[in-house]
Coordinates of C-alpha atoms in Angstrom, one line a residue:
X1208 CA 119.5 93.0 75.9
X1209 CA 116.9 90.2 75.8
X1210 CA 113.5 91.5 77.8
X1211 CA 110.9 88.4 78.1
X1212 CA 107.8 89.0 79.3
X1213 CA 104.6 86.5 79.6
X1214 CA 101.0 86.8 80.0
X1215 CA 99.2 85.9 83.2
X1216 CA 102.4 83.3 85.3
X1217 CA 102.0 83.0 88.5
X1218 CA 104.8 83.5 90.7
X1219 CA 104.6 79.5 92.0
X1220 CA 104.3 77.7 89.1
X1221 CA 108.1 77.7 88.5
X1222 CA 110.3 74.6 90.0
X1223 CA 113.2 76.5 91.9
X1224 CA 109.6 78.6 93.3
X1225 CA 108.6 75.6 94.9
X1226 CA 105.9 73.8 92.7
X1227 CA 106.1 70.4 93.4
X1228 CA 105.4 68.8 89.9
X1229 CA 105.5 71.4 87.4
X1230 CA 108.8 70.8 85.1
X1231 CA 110.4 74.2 84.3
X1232 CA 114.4 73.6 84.1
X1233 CA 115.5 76.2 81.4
X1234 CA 113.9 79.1 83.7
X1235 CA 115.2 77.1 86.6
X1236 CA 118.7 77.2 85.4
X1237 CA 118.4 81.3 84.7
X1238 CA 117.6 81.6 88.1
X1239 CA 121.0 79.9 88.9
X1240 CA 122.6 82.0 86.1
X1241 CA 121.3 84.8 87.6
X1242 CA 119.5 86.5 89.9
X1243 CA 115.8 85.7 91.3
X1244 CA 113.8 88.7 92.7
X1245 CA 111.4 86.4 94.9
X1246 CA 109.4 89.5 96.1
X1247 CA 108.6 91.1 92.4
X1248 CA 105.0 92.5 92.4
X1249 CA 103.2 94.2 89.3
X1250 CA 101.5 97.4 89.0
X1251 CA 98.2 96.1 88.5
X1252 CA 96.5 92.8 87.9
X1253 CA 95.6 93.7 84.5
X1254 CA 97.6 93.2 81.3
X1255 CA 97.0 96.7 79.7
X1256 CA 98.2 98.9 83.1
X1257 CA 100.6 96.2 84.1
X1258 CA 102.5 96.1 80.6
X1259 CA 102.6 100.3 80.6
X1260 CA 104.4 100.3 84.0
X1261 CA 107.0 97.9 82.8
X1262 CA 106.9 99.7 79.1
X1263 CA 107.2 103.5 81.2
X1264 CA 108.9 103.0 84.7
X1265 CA 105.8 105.1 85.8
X1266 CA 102.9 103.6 88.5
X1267 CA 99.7 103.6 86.7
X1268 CA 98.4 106.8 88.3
X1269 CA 100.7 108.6 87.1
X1270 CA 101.3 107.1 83.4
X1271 CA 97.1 106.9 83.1
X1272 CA 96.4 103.3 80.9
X1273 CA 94.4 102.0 84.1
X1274 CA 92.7 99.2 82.2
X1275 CA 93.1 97.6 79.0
X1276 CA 90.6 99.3 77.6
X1277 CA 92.4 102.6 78.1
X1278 CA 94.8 104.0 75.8
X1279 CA 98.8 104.9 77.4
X1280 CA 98.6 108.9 76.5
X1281 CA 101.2 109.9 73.0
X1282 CA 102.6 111.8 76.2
X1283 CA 103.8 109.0 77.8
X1284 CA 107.5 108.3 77.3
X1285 CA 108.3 104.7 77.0
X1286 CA 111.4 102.1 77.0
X1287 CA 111.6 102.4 73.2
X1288 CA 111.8 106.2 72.7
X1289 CA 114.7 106.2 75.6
X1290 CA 116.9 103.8 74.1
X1291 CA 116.1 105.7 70.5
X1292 CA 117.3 108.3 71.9
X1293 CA 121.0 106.5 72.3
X1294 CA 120.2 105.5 68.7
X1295 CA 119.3 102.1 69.4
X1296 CA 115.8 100.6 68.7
X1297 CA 113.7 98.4 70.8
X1298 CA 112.5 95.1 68.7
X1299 CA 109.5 93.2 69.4
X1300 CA 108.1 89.8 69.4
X1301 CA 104.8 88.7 70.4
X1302 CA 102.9 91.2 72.9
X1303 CA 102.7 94.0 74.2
X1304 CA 98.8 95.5 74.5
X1305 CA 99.5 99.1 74.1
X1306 CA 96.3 100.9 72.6
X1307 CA 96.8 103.6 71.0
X1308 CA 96.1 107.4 72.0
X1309 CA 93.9 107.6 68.6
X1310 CA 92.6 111.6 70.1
X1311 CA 96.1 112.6 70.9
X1312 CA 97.8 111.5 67.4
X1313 CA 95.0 113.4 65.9
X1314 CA 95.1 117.0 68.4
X1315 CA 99.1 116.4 67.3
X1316 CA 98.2 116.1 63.3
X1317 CA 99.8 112.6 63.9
X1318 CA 96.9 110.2 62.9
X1319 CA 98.8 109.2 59.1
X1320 CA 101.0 106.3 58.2
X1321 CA 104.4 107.9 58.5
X1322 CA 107.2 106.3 60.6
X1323 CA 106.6 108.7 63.5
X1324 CA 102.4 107.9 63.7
X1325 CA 103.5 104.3 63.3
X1326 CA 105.9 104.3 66.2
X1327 CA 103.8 106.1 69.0
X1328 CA 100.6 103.9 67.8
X1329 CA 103.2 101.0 68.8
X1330 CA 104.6 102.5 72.1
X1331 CA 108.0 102.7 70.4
X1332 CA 108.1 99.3 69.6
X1333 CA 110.1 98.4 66.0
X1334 CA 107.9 95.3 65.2
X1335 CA 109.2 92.2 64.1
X1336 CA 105.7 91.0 64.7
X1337 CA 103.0 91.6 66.8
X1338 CA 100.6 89.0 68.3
X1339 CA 98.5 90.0 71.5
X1340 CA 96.4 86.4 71.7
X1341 CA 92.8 87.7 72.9
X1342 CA 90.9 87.6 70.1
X1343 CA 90.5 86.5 66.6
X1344 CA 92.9 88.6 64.1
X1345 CA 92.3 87.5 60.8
X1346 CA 94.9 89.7 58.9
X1347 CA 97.4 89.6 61.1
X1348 CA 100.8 88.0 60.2
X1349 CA 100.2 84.8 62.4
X1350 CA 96.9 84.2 60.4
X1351 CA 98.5 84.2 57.0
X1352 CA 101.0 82.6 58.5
X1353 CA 99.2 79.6 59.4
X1354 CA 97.0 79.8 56.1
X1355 CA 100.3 79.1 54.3
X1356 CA 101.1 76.1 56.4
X1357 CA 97.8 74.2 55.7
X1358 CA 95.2 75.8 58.1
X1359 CA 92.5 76.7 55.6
X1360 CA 90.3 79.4 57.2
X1361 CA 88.9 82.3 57.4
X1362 CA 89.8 82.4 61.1
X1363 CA 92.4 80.2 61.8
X1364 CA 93.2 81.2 65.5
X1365 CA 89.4 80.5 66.4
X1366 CA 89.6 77.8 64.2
X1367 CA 92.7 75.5 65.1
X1368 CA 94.5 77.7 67.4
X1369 CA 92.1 77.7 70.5
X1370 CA 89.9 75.1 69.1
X1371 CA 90.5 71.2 70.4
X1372 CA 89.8 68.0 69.0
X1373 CA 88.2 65.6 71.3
X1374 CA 88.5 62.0 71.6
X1375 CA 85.8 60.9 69.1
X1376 CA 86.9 63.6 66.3
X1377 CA 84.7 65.9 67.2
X1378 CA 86.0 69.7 67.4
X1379 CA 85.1 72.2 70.2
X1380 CA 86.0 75.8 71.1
X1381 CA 88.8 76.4 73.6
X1382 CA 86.5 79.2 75.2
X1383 CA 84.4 76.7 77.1
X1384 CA 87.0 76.1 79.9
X1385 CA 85.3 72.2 80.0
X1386 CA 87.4 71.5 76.6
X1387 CA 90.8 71.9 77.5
X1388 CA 91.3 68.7 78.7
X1389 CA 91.9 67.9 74.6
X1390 CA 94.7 68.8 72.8
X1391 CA 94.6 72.2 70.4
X1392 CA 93.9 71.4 66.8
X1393 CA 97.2 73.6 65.7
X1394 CA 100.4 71.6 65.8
X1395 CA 102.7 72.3 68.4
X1396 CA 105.3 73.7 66.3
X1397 CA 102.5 76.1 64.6
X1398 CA 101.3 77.1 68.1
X1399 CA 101.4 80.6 69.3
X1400 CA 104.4 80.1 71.8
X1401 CA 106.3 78.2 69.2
X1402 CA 105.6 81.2 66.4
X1403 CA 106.8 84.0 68.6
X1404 CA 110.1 82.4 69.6
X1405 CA 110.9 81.2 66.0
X1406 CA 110.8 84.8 65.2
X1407 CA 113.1 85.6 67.9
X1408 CA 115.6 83.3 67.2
X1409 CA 115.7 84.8 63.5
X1410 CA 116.2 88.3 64.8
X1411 CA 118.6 87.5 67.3
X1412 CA 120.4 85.2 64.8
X1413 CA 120.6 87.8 62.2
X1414 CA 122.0 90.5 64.5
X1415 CA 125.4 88.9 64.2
X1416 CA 127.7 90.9 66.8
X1417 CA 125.7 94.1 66.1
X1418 CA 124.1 95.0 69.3
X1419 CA 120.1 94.4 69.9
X1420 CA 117.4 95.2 72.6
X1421 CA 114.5 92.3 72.1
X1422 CA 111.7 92.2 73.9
X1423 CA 110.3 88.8 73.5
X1424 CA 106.8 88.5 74.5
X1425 CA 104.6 85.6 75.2
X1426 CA 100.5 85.4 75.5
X1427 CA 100.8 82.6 77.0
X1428 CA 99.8 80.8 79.8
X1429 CA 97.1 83.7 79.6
X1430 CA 93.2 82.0 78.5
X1431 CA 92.1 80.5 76.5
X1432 CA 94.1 78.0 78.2
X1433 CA 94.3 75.5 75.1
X1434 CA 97.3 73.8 74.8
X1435 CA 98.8 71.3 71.9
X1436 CA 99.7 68.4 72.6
X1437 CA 101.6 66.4 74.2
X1438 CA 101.8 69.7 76.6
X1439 CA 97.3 69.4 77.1
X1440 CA 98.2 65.6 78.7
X1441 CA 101.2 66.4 80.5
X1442 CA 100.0 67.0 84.2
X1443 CA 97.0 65.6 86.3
X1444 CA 94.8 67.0 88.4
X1445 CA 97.2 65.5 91.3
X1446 CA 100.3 67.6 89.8
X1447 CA 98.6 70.9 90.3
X1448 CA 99.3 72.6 93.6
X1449 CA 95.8 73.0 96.1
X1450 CA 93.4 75.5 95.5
X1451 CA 93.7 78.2 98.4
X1452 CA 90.1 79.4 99.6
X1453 CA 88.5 79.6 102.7
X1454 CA 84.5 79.7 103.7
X1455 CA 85.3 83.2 105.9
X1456 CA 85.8 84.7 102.2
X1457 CA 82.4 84.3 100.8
X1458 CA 78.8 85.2 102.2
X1459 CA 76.8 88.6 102.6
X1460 CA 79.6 89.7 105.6
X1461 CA 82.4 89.9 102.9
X1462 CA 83.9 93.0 101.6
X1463 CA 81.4 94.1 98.9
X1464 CA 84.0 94.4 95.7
X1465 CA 85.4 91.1 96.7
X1466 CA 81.2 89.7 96.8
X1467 CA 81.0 90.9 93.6
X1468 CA 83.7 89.6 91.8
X1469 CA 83.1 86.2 93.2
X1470 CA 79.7 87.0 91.7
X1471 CA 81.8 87.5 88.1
X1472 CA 81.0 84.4 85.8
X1473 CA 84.5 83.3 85.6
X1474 CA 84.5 83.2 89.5
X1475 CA 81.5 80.8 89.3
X1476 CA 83.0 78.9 86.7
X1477 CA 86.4 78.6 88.7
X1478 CA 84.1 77.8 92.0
X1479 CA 83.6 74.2 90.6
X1480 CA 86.0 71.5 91.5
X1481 CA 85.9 70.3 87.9
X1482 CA 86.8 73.6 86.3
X1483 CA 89.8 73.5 88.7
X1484 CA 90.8 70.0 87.9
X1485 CA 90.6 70.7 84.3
X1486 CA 92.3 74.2 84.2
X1487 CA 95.2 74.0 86.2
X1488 CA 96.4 70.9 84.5
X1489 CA 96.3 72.5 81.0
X1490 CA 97.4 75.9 82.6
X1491 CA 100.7 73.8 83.7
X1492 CA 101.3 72.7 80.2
X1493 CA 101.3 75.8 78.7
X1494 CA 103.7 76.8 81.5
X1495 CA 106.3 73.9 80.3
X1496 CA 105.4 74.5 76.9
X1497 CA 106.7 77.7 77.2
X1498 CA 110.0 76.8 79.6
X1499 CA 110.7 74.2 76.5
X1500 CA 110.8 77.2 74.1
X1501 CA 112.9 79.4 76.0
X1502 CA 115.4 76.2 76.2
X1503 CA 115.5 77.3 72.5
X1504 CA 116.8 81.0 73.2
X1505 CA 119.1 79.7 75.7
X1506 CA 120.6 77.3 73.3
X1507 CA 121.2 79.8 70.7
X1508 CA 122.7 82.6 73.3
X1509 CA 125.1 79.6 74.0
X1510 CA 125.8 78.7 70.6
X1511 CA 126.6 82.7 70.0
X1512 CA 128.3 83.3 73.0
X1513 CA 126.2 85.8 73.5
X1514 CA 125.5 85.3 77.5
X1515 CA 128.7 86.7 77.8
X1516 CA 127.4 90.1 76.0
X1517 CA 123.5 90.0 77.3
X1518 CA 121.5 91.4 80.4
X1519 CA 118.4 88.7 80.2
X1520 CA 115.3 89.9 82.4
X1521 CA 112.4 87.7 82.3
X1522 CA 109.1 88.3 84.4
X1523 CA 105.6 88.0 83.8
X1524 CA 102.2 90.8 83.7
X1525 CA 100.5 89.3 86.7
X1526 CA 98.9 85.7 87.7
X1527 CA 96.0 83.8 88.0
X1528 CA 93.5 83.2 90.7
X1529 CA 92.6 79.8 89.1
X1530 CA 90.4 79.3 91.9
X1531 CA 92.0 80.7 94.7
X1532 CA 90.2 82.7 97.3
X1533 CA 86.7 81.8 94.8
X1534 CA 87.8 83.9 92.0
X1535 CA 88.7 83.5 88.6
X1536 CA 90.8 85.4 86.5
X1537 CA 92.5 88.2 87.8
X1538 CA 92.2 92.0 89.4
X1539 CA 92.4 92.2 93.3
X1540 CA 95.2 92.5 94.8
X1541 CA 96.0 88.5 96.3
X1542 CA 99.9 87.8 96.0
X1543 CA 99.0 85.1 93.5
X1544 CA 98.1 88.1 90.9
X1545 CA 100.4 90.8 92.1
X1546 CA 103.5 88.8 92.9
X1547 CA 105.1 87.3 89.6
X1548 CA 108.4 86.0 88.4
X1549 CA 111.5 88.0 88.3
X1550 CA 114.7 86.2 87.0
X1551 CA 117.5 88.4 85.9
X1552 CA 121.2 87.4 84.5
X1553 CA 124.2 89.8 83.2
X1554 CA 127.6 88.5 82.5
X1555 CA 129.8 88.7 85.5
X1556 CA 127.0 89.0 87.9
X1557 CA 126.0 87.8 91.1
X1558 CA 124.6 83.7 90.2
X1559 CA 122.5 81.5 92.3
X1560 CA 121.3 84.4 94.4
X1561 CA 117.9 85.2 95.7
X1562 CA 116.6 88.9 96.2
X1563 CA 113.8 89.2 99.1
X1564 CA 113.6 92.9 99.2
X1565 CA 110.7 94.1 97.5
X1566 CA 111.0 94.9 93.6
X1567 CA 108.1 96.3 91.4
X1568 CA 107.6 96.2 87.5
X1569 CA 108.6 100.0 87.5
X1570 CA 111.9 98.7 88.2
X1571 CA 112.5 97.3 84.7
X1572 CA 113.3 100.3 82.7
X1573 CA 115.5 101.9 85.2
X1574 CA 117.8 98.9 85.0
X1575 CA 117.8 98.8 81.5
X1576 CA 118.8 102.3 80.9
X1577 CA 121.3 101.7 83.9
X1578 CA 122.9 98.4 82.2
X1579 CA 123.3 100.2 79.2
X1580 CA 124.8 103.2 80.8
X1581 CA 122.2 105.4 79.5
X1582 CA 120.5 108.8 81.0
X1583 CA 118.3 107.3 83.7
X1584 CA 115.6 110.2 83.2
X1585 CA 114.8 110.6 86.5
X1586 CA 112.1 113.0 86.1
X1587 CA 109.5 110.7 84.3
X1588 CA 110.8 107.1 85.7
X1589 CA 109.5 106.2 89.3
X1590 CA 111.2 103.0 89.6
X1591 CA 114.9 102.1 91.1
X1592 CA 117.3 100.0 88.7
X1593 CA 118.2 96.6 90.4
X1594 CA 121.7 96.2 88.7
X1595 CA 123.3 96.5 92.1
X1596 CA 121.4 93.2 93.2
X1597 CA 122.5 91.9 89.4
X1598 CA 126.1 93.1 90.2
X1599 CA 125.9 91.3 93.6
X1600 CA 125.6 94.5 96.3
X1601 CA 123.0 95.2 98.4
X1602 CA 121.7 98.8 98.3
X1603 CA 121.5 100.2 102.1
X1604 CA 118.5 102.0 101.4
X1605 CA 115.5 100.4 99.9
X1606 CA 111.8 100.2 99.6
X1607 CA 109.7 98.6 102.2
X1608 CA 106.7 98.5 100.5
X1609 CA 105.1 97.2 96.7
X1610 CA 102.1 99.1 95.6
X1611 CA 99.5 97.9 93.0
X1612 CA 96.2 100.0 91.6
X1613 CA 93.0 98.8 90.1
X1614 CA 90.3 100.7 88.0
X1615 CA 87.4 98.6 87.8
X1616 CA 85.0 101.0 86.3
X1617 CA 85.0 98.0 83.4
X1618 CA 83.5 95.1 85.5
X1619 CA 80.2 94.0 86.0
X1620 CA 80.7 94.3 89.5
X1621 CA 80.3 97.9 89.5
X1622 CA 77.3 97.7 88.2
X1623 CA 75.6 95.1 90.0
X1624 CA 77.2 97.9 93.4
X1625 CA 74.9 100.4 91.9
X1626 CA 77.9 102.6 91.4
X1627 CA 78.0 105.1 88.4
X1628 CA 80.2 105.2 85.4
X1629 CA 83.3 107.3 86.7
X1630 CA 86.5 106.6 88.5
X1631 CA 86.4 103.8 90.4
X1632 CA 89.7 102.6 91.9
X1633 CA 91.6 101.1 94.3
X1634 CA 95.0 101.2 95.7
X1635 CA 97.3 98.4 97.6
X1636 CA 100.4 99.0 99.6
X1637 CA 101.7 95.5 101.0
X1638 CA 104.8 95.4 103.2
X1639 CA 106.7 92.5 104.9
X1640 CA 103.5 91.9 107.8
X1641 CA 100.2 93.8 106.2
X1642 CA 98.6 94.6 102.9
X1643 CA 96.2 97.2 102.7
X1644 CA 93.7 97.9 100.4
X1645 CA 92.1 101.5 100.0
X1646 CA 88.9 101.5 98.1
X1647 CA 86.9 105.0 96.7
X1648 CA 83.8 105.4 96.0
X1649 CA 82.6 104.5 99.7
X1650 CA 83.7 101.1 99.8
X1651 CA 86.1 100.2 102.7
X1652 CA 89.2 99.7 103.4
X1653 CA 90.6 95.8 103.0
X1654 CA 93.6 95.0 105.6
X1655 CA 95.3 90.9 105.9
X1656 CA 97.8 90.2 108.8
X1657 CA 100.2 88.6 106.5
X1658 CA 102.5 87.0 109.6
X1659 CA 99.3 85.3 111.1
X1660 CA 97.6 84.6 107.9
X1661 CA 99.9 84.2 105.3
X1662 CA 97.2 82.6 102.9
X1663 CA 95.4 86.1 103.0
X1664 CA 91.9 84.7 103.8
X1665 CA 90.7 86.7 106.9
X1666 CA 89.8 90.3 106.0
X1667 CA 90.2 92.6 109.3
X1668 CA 89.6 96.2 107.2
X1669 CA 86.9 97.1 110.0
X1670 CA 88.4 95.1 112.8
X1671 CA 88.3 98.0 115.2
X1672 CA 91.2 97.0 116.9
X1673 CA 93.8 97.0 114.2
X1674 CA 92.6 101.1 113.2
X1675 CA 95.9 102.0 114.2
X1676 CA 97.5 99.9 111.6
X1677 CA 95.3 100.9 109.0
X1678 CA 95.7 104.8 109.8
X1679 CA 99.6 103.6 109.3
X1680 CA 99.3 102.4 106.1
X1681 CA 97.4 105.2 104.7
X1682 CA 99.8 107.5 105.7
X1683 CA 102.1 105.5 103.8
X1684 CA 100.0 105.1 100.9
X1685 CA 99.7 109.0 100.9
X1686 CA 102.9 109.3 101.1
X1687 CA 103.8 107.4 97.9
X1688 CA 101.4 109.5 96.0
X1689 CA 102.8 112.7 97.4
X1690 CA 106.4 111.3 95.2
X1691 CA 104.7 110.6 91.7
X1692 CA 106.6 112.4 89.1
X1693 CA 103.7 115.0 87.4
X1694 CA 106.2 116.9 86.0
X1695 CA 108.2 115.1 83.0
X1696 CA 108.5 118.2 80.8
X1697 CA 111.8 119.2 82.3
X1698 CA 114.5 117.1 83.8
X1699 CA 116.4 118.0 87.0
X1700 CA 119.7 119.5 85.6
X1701 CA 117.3 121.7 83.6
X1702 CA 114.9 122.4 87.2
X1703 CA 117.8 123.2 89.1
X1704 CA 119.5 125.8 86.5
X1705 CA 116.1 127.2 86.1
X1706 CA 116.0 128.1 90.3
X1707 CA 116.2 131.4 91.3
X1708 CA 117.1 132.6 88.1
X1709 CA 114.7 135.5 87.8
X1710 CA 117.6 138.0 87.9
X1711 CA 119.7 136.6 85.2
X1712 CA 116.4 136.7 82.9
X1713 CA 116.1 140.6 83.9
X1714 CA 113.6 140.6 86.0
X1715 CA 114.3 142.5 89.4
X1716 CA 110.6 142.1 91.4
X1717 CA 111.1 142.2 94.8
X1718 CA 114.0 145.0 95.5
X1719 CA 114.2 147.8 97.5

């Protein structure tokens, strides 16, 4: 089972999505090997949440990591402890932003280095290596790494890695968004995309016909959005697809969260033409880059046979406004952040087929578990496997909706609102015509007619003539939350035996 996962892909910057210039064939042709799940959306906009939902089959109000700064609870049961159960371990290579629950190890005498601590600081993940890509880490393996091939520094991710070298020699940070016009001052084959799949290829190589779960994990086309060359010169401004914003979604008469995250200095930056024509260019090489890489996997899957033997999922954590609607970044709830990439393949499966019902990230452990025939814990996991859509069937009864969440206690904006430090969410429920948006902390609702404007510019949350639709998609929204799974202690067969069972446990209240 090889699980691929990148950082911050937009759902339409893949060829068979419809980009008109960007060059992905290797994820093209696993789309024709497979299966392509062309309504996929994400449990939040935010790597940290995002990554938990897929890592948990749980929404993020009920699994609790709402931001990347939060830590998924020792609690939480994840992908890795389900197949360990079945005595199979989950491998990983690259990212995968769990924090640990530092108070809970320690309540649970659990804070030493002992195989157990070391697992749930991990998530359950057996590393091969781990490289999350947002900041300097100067003793990780990927560090030494490059030390030993040449880059002499104390900091060679800051250093080469997302540092470029322009025209005349001179050397710049990747963190000013101006520089990555120039190529980064790693070589390609040292880059960060390039590391994670060589270690990959080693693992998968070494398994021989031993069975493996891999979960391959890219940072990348996530910022800084440096890329080596030839990948920082491979598209132009004119290859990048045109930036979606409209004038009705800025100005004092706009919905206040969305005012202030416009207000949010990566907005600003991505409100200038030139940031756009210099991003999305390099954003698109890093895309390619990592297409090229996964050519890589697939030629070694081939040389093993070992697409006859492998369920392949690949997806990605969420998008990238890159100056859509006048944001940068990500967070609100836009289909070019919650809608991502789903491309799944299993030998003797459906091929060449496309999937428009709607699919979530919850769905990912489920179909695991289910492909490898294991105990599909229905208790804890929310989401629905999608092996009958791999398999080539089409489920009679489905969801209608996607639902995304957003804590943004973290963001500047909730300051600059006048709002306290507390709980500050938000909720989304999108179906095939509207997308809804409930807000707490006395902000409004947000509501787009998705059938008469499909580019979700025109906000009609207090259009008093759509209340009834709004009143409709509350109830639904309430109606999700009414289904979350609180109680994981116990599972179902044990639930059921445990009904009406006073009698058998000698206890007689209630006669006559």
């Amino acid at each position: 089972m090889l699980f691929i996962m990148c950082d911050q892909l937009r759902w339409d910057h893949l060829a068979h999505a419809g980009h008109p210039h960007i060059r992905t064939p290797n994820l093209d042709a696993l789309a024709e090997r497979g299966v392509r799940f062309a309504q996929h959306y994400v449990q939040s906009g935010i790597c940290g949440p995002s990554r938990m939902s897929a890592y948990t089959g749980r929404y993020v109000a009920s699994h609790g990591a709402t931001h990347n700064r939060v830590p998924l609870s020792v609690g939480e049961v994840t992908l890795g402890w389900h197949l360990r159960e079945s005595g199979r371990t989950l491998a990983l290579a690259g990212k995968t932003h769990v924090l640990p629950d530092v108070q809970g190890m320690r309540r649970l005498l659990l804070d030493g280095q002992d195989e157990l601590a070391v697992l749930l600081r991990e998530g359950w993940f057996t590393l091969l290596d781990r490289h999350d890509g947002h900041h300097a880490e100067t003793q990780s393996a990927y560090a030494h790494w490059l030390r030993a091939q040449g880059y002499d520094s104390a900091d060679p991710w800051t250093d080469f890695v997302i540092a470029v070298t322009a025209p005349d020699g001179t050397q710049h940070s990747g963190w000013k968004m101006r520089n990555v016009r120039w190529p980064a001052r790693v070589r390609e084959e040292h880059s960060e995309t390039a590391y994670t799949t060589d270690h990959a290829l080693r693992f998968i190589a070494a398994q021989g016909d031993d069975p493996w779960v891999l979960h391959l994990s890219y940072v990348k086309p996530h910022w800084p959005y440096v890329a080596p060359a030839p990948y920082h010169a491979m598209y132009g401004a004119q290859d990048c697809l045109p930036v979606r914003r409209h004038d009705a979604e800025r100005g004092p008469g706009v919905h206040p969260a969305m005012r202030e995250f416009q207000a949010e200095e990566v907005a600003e930056s991505f409100q200038r033409d030139d940031c756009i024509a210099t991003v999305r260019p390099a954003y698109q090489g890093l895309v390619t880059q990592l297409d090229d890489h996964l050519g890589r996997v697939w030629a070694l899957l081939d040389r093993l046979g070992r697409w006859e033997d492998t369920l392949v999922l690949f997806t990605s954590d969420h998008g990238d406004y890159l100056g859509d609607h006048w944001l940068g970044e990500k967070e609100l709830f836009h289909d070019c952040i919650q809608r991502v990439p789903m491309l799944a393949a299993i030998p003797g499966g459906a091929r060449g087929v496309t999937v428009d019902r709607f699919t979530e990230a919850v769905d990912l452990v489920p179909t695991i578990l289910d492909a490898l025939g294991l105990d599909g814990a229905e208790h804890v996991v929310e989401g629905r496997s999608l092996m009958p859509f791999l398999r080539g069937e089409a489920p009679a009864a489905w969801r209608g909706h996607a639902i995304s969440e957003l804590d943004w206690t973290f963001r500047g904006a909730r300051r600059r609102l006048g709002l306290p430090t507390g709980q500050h969410r938000a909720f989304m429920i999108r179906d095939a015509r509207w997308k809804y948006v409930h807000w707490t902390s006395g902000l409004p609702p947000m509501l787009w007619d998705l059938q008469a404007d499909p580019e979700e510019f025109h906000d009609r949350g207090t259009d008093p003539a759509l209340e009834g639709v709004r009143a409709a998609m509350r109830e639904a929204l309430w109606h999700w939350a009414s289904t979350l799974k609180c109680r994981t202690t116990l599972t179902w067969a044990e639930a059921e035996f445990r009904t009406d069972r006073h009698k058998a446990a000698g206890v007689y209240f209630g006669e006559w």
